[in-house]
CSV table of C-alpha atoms and ligand atoms in Angstrom, one decimal:
chain,number,residue,atom,x,y,z
X,1,MET,CA,133.2,77.0,126.4
X,2,ILE,CA,135.2,79.9,128.0
X,3,PRO,CA,135.0,80.2,131.8
X,4,GLY,CA,134.1,83.5,133.5
X,5,LYS,CA,136.9,85.6,135.0
X,6,PHE,CA,138.6,84.2,138.1
X,7,GLU,CA,141.6,84.9,140.3
X,8,TYR,CA,144.0,81.9,140.2
X,9,HIS,CA,146.1,80.9,143.3
X,10,ALA,CA,148.7,78.2,143.5
X,11,PRO,CA,149.6,77.8,147.2
X,12,LYS,CA,152.7,75.9,148.1
X,13,SER,CA,151.4,74.5,151.4
X,14,LEU,CA,148.2,73.2,152.9
X,15,GLU,CA,148.2,76.0,155.5
X,16,GLU,CA,148.4,78.6,152.7
X,17,ALA,CA,145.6,76.9,150.8
X,18,LEU,CA,143.4,76.9,153.9
X,19,ARG,CA,144.1,80.5,154.6
X,20,LEU,CA,143.0,81.4,151.0
X,21,LEU,CA,139.8,79.4,151.4
X,22,GLU,CA,139.1,81.0,154.8
X,23,ARG,CA,139.6,84.5,153.3
X,24,HIS,CA,137.4,83.9,150.2
X,25,GLY,CA,134.7,81.7,151.7
X,26,ASP,CA,132.2,80.3,149.2
X,27,GLU,CA,133.5,82.5,146.4
X,28,ALA,CA,136.5,80.2,146.2
X,29,LYS,CA,136.8,76.7,144.7
X,30,VAL,CA,139.5,74.2,145.1
X,31,LEU,CA,141.1,72.8,141.9
X,32,ALA,CA,142.5,69.3,142.0
X,33,GLY,CA,142.6,67.3,138.7
X,34,GLY,CA,140.2,69.7,137.1
X,35,HIS,CA,138.3,67.0,135.3
X,36,SER,CA,135.0,67.9,136.8
X,37,LEU,CA,135.5,71.5,137.8
X,38,LEU,CA,136.8,72.8,134.5
X,39,PRO,CA,134.0,71.4,132.4
X,40,LEU,CA,131.5,73.0,134.8
X,41,MET,CA,133.3,76.3,134.6
X,42,LYS,CA,133.5,76.2,130.8
X,43,LEU,CA,129.7,75.6,130.7
X,44,ARG,CA,129.3,78.4,133.2
X,45,LEU,CA,127.6,76.0,135.6
X,46,ALA,CA,130.2,77.0,138.1
X,47,ALA,CA,131.7,80.5,138.3
X,48,PRO,CA,134.1,80.8,141.3
X,49,ARG,CA,135.7,84.2,141.7
X,50,PHE,CA,138.8,82.5,143.2
X,51,VAL,CA,140.4,79.2,142.2
X,52,VAL,CA,142.8,77.6,144.7
X,53,ASP,CA,144.9,75.0,142.8
X,54,LEU,CA,146.2,72.2,145.0
X,55,GLY,CA,148.5,70.9,142.3
X,56,ARG,CA,151.7,72.1,144.1
X,57,LEU,CA,150.9,70.3,147.3
X,58,ARG,CA,153.0,67.3,146.8
X,59,GLY,CA,152.4,66.3,150.4
X,60,LEU,CA,148.8,65.4,149.5
X,61,SER,CA,149.8,62.7,147.1
X,62,TYR,CA,150.7,59.3,148.8
X,63,ILE,CA,149.5,55.8,149.6
X,64,ARG,CA,150.9,54.2,152.7
X,65,GLU,CA,150.0,51.9,155.7
X,66,GLU,CA,149.6,53.5,159.1
X,67,GLU,CA,148.4,51.8,162.3
X,68,GLY,CA,146.4,49.1,160.5
X,69,LYS,CA,144.9,51.4,157.9
X,70,ILE,CA,145.8,52.3,154.4
X,71,VAL,CA,145.9,56.1,154.2
X,72,ILE,CA,145.7,57.8,150.8
X,73,GLY,CA,146.3,61.5,150.2
X,74,ALA,CA,143.5,63.4,148.5
X,75,MET,CA,145.7,64.4,145.5
X,76,THR,CA,146.5,60.8,144.6
X,77,THR,CA,145.4,60.3,141.0
X,78,HIS,CA,143.2,57.4,139.8
X,79,ALA,CA,146.2,56.0,137.9
X,80,GLU,CA,148.3,56.0,141.1
X,81,VAL,CA,145.5,54.1,142.9
X,82,GLU,CA,145.1,51.7,140.0
X,83,SER,CA,148.8,50.8,140.0
X,84,SER,CA,149.6,50.8,143.7
X,85,ALA,CA,151.3,47.5,144.8
X,86,LEU,CA,150.3,48.2,148.4
X,87,LEU,CA,146.6,48.6,147.5
X,88,GLN,CA,146.6,45.6,145.2
X,89,LEU,CA,147.9,43.5,148.1
X,90,LYS,CA,145.9,44.9,151.0
X,91,CYS,CA,142.8,46.7,149.5
X,92,PRO,CA,142.4,45.4,145.9
X,93,LEU,CA,138.9,46.9,145.6
X,94,LEU,CA,140.3,50.4,145.1
X,95,PRO,CA,142.6,49.6,142.2
X,96,GLU,CA,139.9,47.5,140.6
X,97,THR,CA,137.5,50.5,140.9
X,98,ALA,CA,140.1,53.1,139.7
X,99,ALA,CA,140.7,51.0,136.6
X,100,GLU,CA,137.1,51.4,135.6
X,101,ILE,CA,137.1,55.3,135.7
X,102,GLY,CA,136.9,57.1,132.4
X,103,ASP,CA,139.9,56.7,130.1
X,104,VAL,CA,143.7,57.0,130.5
X,105,GLN,CA,143.7,60.8,130.4
X,106,VAL,CA,141.0,61.1,133.1
X,107,ARG,CA,142.8,58.6,135.3
X,108,ASN,CA,146.1,60.4,134.9
X,109,ARG,CA,144.7,63.8,136.0
X,110,GLY,CA,141.6,63.0,138.2
X,111,THR,CA,142.2,62.6,141.9
X,112,LEU,CA,140.6,60.5,144.6
X,113,GLY,CA,139.8,63.6,146.7
X,114,GLY,CA,138.4,65.5,143.8
X,115,SER,CA,136.1,62.6,142.9
X,116,LEU,CA,134.8,62.2,146.4
X,117,ALA,CA,134.4,66.0,147.0
X,118,HIS,CA,132.5,66.4,143.7
X,119,ALA,CA,130.1,63.5,144.6
X,120,ASP,CA,128.8,62.9,141.1
X,121,PRO,CA,125.9,60.4,141.4
X,122,ALA,CA,127.6,58.3,138.7
X,123,ALA,CA,131.2,58.4,140.1
X,124,ASP,CA,132.8,55.1,140.8
X,125,TYR,CA,134.8,55.6,144.0
X,126,PRO,CA,131.9,56.4,146.3
X,127,ALA,CA,130.6,52.9,146.0
X,128,ALA,CA,134.0,51.4,146.9
X,129,ILE,CA,134.5,53.9,149.8
X,130,LEU,CA,131.2,53.0,151.2
X,131,ALA,CA,131.7,49.2,150.9
X,132,LEU,CA,135.1,49.6,152.6
X,133,ASP,CA,133.8,51.5,155.6
X,134,ALA,CA,136.4,54.1,154.9
X,135,GLU,CA,136.9,57.4,156.7
X,136,ILE,CA,137.3,60.8,155.1
X,137,VAL,CA,139.6,63.4,156.7
X,138,VAL,CA,138.9,67.1,156.0
X,139,SER,CA,140.9,70.0,157.2
X,140,SER,CA,140.2,73.7,157.7
X,141,SER,CA,142.1,76.5,159.4
X,142,ALA,CA,140.3,75.4,162.6
X,143,GLY,CA,141.7,71.9,162.5
X,144,ALA,CA,140.8,68.5,161.1
X,145,ARG,CA,137.7,66.2,161.4
X,146,THR,CA,137.1,62.7,160.3
X,147,ILE,CA,133.8,61.7,158.6
X,148,PRO,CA,132.6,58.1,158.1
X,149,ALA,CA,132.0,57.4,154.4
X,150,GLU,CA,128.4,56.6,155.1
X,151,GLU,CA,127.8,60.2,156.4
X,152,PHE,CA,129.9,62.0,153.9
X,153,PHE,CA,127.6,61.8,150.8
X,154,VAL,CA,124.5,64.0,151.4
X,155,ASP,CA,122.8,64.3,148.0
X,156,LEU,CA,123.5,65.1,144.4
X,157,LEU,CA,126.9,66.8,144.2
X,158,THR,CA,126.6,67.5,147.9
X,159,THR,CA,128.8,66.2,150.7
X,160,GLN,CA,129.5,67.1,154.4
X,161,LEU,CA,132.3,69.4,153.2
X,162,ARG,CA,131.9,73.0,154.4
X,163,PRO,CA,133.2,76.2,152.8
X,164,GLY,CA,136.8,76.6,153.9
X,165,GLU,CA,137.5,72.8,154.2
X,166,ILE,CA,139.8,70.7,152.1
X,167,LEU,CA,139.5,66.9,151.8
X,168,THR,CA,143.0,65.8,152.7
X,169,GLN,CA,143.0,62.0,153.3
X,170,VAL,CA,141.0,58.8,152.9
X,171,ARG,CA,141.6,56.1,155.5
X,172,VAL,CA,140.7,52.5,154.6
X,173,PRO,CA,140.8,49.5,157.0
X,174,VAL,CA,143.2,46.7,155.8
X,175,GLN,CA,141.3,43.8,154.4
X,176,SER,CA,141.0,40.8,156.8
X,177,ALA,CA,141.5,37.2,156.0
X,178,ARG,CA,138.9,35.2,154.0
X,179,THR,CA,137.5,38.5,152.7
X,180,GLY,CA,136.9,39.1,149.0
X,181,THR,CA,135.9,42.3,147.2
X,182,ALA,CA,134.7,43.2,143.7
X,183,TYR,CA,133.6,46.2,141.7
X,184,VAL,CA,131.2,45.5,138.8
X,185,LYS,CA,130.0,48.3,136.6
X,186,LEU,CA,127.6,48.9,133.7
X,187,ARG,CA,129.2,51.9,132.0
X,188,GLN,CA,127.7,54.6,129.9
X,189,PRO,CA,129.7,53.9,126.7
X,190,ALA,CA,130.6,57.5,125.7
X,191,SER,CA,131.8,58.9,129.1
X,192,GLY,CA,132.5,55.8,131.0
X,193,PHE,CA,130.5,57.0,134.0
X,194,ALA,CA,128.5,54.4,135.8
X,195,ILE,CA,124.9,53.7,134.9
X,196,VAL,CA,125.2,51.3,137.8
X,197,GLY,CA,128.3,50.5,139.7
X,198,VAL,CA,128.4,48.0,142.6
X,199,ALA,CA,131.2,47.4,145.1
X,200,ALA,CA,131.0,44.4,147.3
X,201,ARG,CA,133.1,43.2,150.3
X,202,VAL,CA,132.3,39.8,151.7
X,203,ALA,CA,133.9,37.8,154.6
X,204,VAL,CA,133.1,34.1,154.7
X,205,ASP,CA,134.1,31.3,157.1
X,206,ARG,CA,135.5,27.9,155.9
X,207,SER,CA,131.9,26.5,155.4
X,208,GLY,CA,131.0,29.4,153.1
X,209,LYS,CA,128.8,31.2,155.7
X,210,VAL,CA,128.8,35.0,155.2
X,211,LEU,CA,130.3,36.5,158.3
X,212,ASP,CA,130.3,40.1,157.1
X,213,VAL,CA,129.1,41.9,154.0
X,214,ALA,CA,129.0,45.4,152.7
X,215,VAL,CA,127.6,46.6,149.4
X,216,GLY,CA,128.0,50.2,148.0
X,217,ILE,CA,126.0,51.2,144.9
X,218,THR,CA,126.6,54.2,142.7
X,219,GLY,CA,124.7,55.5,139.6
X,220,VAL,CA,121.3,54.5,140.7
X,221,GLY,CA,120.1,57.3,143.0
X,222,THR,CA,121.1,60.9,143.6
X,223,LYS,CA,123.9,59.7,145.8
X,224,ALA,CA,125.9,56.5,146.3
X,225,TYR,CA,124.4,54.4,149.1
X,226,ARG,CA,124.9,51.2,151.2
X,227,ALA,CA,122.4,48.5,150.1
X,228,SER,CA,121.4,47.5,153.6
X,229,GLY,CA,118.6,45.3,152.4
X,230,VAL,CA,121.1,43.1,150.4
X,231,GLU,CA,123.5,43.0,153.4
X,232,SER,CA,120.9,41.9,155.9
X,233,ALA,CA,119.5,39.2,153.6
X,234,LEU,CA,123.0,37.6,153.4
X,235,ARG,CA,124.7,38.2,156.8
X,236,GLY,CA,125.1,35.0,158.9
X,237,LYS,CA,123.7,32.8,156.1
X,238,GLN,CA,125.3,30.3,153.6
X,239,GLY,CA,126.4,32.3,150.6
X,240,SER,CA,124.7,30.0,148.0
X,241,ALA,CA,124.1,31.2,144.4
X,242,LYS,CA,120.3,31.1,145.1
X,243,LEU,CA,120.5,33.2,148.2
X,244,VAL,CA,122.9,35.7,146.6
X,245,ALA,CA,120.5,36.1,143.6
X,246,GLU,CA,117.5,36.6,146.1
X,247,ALA,CA,119.5,39.1,148.2
X,248,ALA,CA,120.6,41.1,145.1
X,249,ARG,CA,116.9,41.8,144.3
X,250,HIS,CA,117.0,44.3,147.3
X,251,ALA,CA,119.7,46.4,145.6
X,252,ALA,CA,117.5,49.4,145.0
X,253,ARG,CA,115.2,49.0,148.0
X,254,GLY,CA,114.3,52.3,149.5
X,255,VAL,CA,115.9,54.3,146.7
X,256,GLU,CA,114.1,56.2,143.9
X,257,PRO,CA,116.3,55.4,140.9
X,258,LEU,CA,117.2,58.2,138.5
X,259,SER,CA,115.7,58.3,135.0
X,260,ASP,CA,117.5,60.1,132.2
X,261,LEU,CA,118.4,59.7,128.5
X,262,HIS,CA,121.0,56.9,129.4
X,263,ALA,CA,118.7,54.7,131.4
X,264,SER,CA,115.1,54.6,132.6
X,265,ARG,CA,114.2,54.2,136.3
X,266,GLU,CA,113.0,50.6,135.7
X,267,TYR,CA,116.2,49.7,133.8
X,268,ARG,CA,118.4,51.1,136.5
X,269,ARG,CA,116.5,49.2,139.2
X,270,GLU,CA,116.9,45.9,137.2
X,271,MET,CA,120.6,46.5,136.4
X,272,ALA,CA,121.2,47.3,140.1
X,273,ALA,CA,120.1,43.8,141.0
X,274,VAL,CA,122.1,42.2,138.2
X,275,MET,CA,125.3,44.1,138.9
X,276,THR,CA,124.9,43.4,142.7
X,277,ARG,CA,124.5,39.7,142.1
X,278,ARG,CA,127.6,39.6,139.9
X,279,ALA,CA,129.7,41.7,142.4
X,280,LEU,CA,128.6,39.4,145.3
X,281,GLU,CA,129.4,36.2,143.3
X,282,ARG,CA,132.8,37.5,142.5
X,283,ALA,CA,133.6,38.8,146.0
X,284,ILE,CA,132.5,35.5,147.6
X,285,ALA,CA,134.6,33.4,145.1
X,286,ARG,CA,137.6,35.6,145.9
X,287,ALA,CA,137.0,35.3,149.6
X,288,GLN,CA,137.2,31.5,149.0
X,289,GLY,CA,140.6,31.9,147.3
X,290,LYS,CA,139.4,31.5,143.7
X,291,GLN,CA,141.0,33.5,141.0
X,292,VAL,CA,138.1,35.4,139.3
Z,301,FAD,C1,135.6,62.5,129.9
Z,301,FAD,C2,135.4,62.2,131.4
Z,301,FAD,C3,135.1,60.9,131.8
Z,301,FAD,C4,134.9,60.6,133.2
Z,301,FAD,N1,134.6,59.3,133.5
Z,301,FAD,C5,134.4,59.0,134.8
Z,301,FAD,C6,134.1,57.7,135.2
Z,301,FAD,O1,133.9,56.8,134.5
Z,301,FAD,N2,134.0,57.5,136.6
Z,301,FAD,C7,134.2,58.5,137.5
Z,301,FAD,O2,134.1,58.2,138.7
Z,301,FAD,N3,134.6,59.7,137.1
Z,301,FAD,C8,134.7,60.0,135.8
Z,301,FAD,N4,135.1,61.3,135.5
Z,301,FAD,C9,135.3,62.3,136.5
Z,301,FAD,C10,136.8,62.2,137.0
Z,301,FAD,O3,137.0,61.0,137.8
Z,301,FAD,C11,137.2,63.4,137.8
Z,301,FAD,O4,138.6,63.4,137.9
Z,301,FAD,C12,136.7,63.5,139.2
Z,301,FAD,O5,135.3,63.5,139.3
Z,301,FAD,C13,137.1,64.8,139.9
Z,301,FAD,O6,138.4,64.8,140.3
Z,301,FAD,P1,139.3,66.0,140.0
Z,301,FAD,O7,140.6,65.7,140.7
Z,301,FAD,O8,139.5,66.1,138.5
Z,301,FAD,O9,138.6,67.2,140.7
Z,301,FAD,P2,138.3,68.7,140.2
Z,301,FAD,O10,137.6,68.7,138.9
Z,301,FAD,O11,139.5,69.5,140.3
Z,301,FAD,O12,137.3,69.1,141.3
Z,301,FAD,C14,136.0,68.6,141.4
Z,301,FAD,C15,135.2,69.3,142.6
Z,301,FAD,O13,135.7,68.9,143.8
Z,301,FAD,C16,136.3,69.9,144.6
Z,301,FAD,N5,137.6,69.4,145.1
Z,301,FAD,C17,138.6,68.8,144.4
Z,301,FAD,N6,139.5,68.4,145.3
Z,301,FAD,C18,139.1,68.7,146.5
Z,301,FAD,C19,139.6,68.5,147.8
Z,301,FAD,N7,140.8,67.9,148.0
Z,301,FAD,N8,139.0,69.0,148.9
Z,301,FAD,C20,137.8,69.7,148.7
Z,301,FAD,N9,137.2,69.9,147.5
Z,301,FAD,C21,137.9,69.4,146.4
Z,301,FAD,C22,136.5,71.1,143.6
Z,301,FAD,O14,136.4,72.3,144.2
Z,301,FAD,C23,135.3,70.8,142.6
Z,301,FAD,O15,134.1,71.3,143.2
Z,301,FAD,C24,135.2,61.6,134.1
Z,301,FAD,C25,135.6,62.9,133.7
Z,301,FAD,C26,135.7,63.2,132.4
Z,301,FAD,C27,136.1,64.5,132.0
C-alpha cells in the first residue's frame, strides 16, 4: 500500500504544468483529485516517476455560461457540479449524475476532468457527457484541441489524450425547450461504481413525438457508449410506454457486456435494458414538464 518513489511537482500555472509534462513525457502523470490515481499507485499498478499536481491551478475550477454553452473547468469537483445552480437550471443531467458518484469524500475530492481522463468503464460522467453531446478541450504546449465526447473514449482506461496533454475544459450545449434528461444507475453497493448507468436526453413536441434522443451507457462494456439502436428506435415516433420498453431492449446491441464478480454478462445486458427504460421514461416525463 506504499507507492513507488516519484518526484512531486506542484506548478502554479497551466503553462508550467504543460512544460513539465512536455519535459517528462510518458514518465509523468497528472494528479487531480487523486481518487483514482493514488489507489493505483499504492497498488503499484501505476508507477509514474513524476507526478504533476494540478491542485494549485485555481483557474481550472469554474462553471459558467459562454456563447450558448456551459463550460466547466477540468478541476471542478463532483460536489461543485452537484451543487451548481447554473447547471441545475440549464443542464440538470450533470448535477444528477454527480450526486450518484461514490460518497461525500469522493465527491469532495474527485474532479470532472480526472474522471473523464481516467475513463473507468464503470464511471458515471462518461454516460452523461455522451448523452449531452459535450466537447472536451485538451491542451498541450503546442496549443489546444477540441474532441467530441463520442470520439474521446477509446477503450478501457484509454482516451484520445496524448502524453503531454491536459484535459482543461468540458463544453456542454445548453438544454433546449421541451427537453428532459435523467441519469439512472444500478450501483455496486460497496464502491458505488455503476454496474449499469444510463443517461438519457429526450426532446419531445407537444403531441409527445420524440424529436431528438441521446442515450449514453456506462458500466456495461469496456467503455461508455451511445446506444444508437435505442435512439433510432425512438427518433421521430410517439414516445409511448410500449415503444420506450421496446426501444430499451436495444441498450446493449453491438456491445460485448463485461462479466465479473459483481455481475455476469447476461445480468448486465438485462439491467442495461431495464435502466435504459427507466431513464427514458423519466426524461420524457420531465420533457413534458412533469416533476419526477
Ligand atoms: C471509494 C471510491 C468510490 C468511487 N465511486 C465512484 C462512482 O461511484 N462513480 C464514479 O464515476 N467514480 C467513482 N470513483 C472515482 C472518482 O470519481 C475519481 O475521483 C475519478 O475517477 C478520478 O478523478 P480524480 O480527480 O480523483 O483524478 P485522479 O485520481 O487524480 O486522476 C485519475 C487519472 O486521470 C489523469 N488526470 C486527472 N486529471 C487530468 C486532467 N485534467 N488532464 C489529463 N489527465 C488527468 C491522471 O493522470 C490519472 O491517470 C470512486 C473512487 C473511490 C476512491
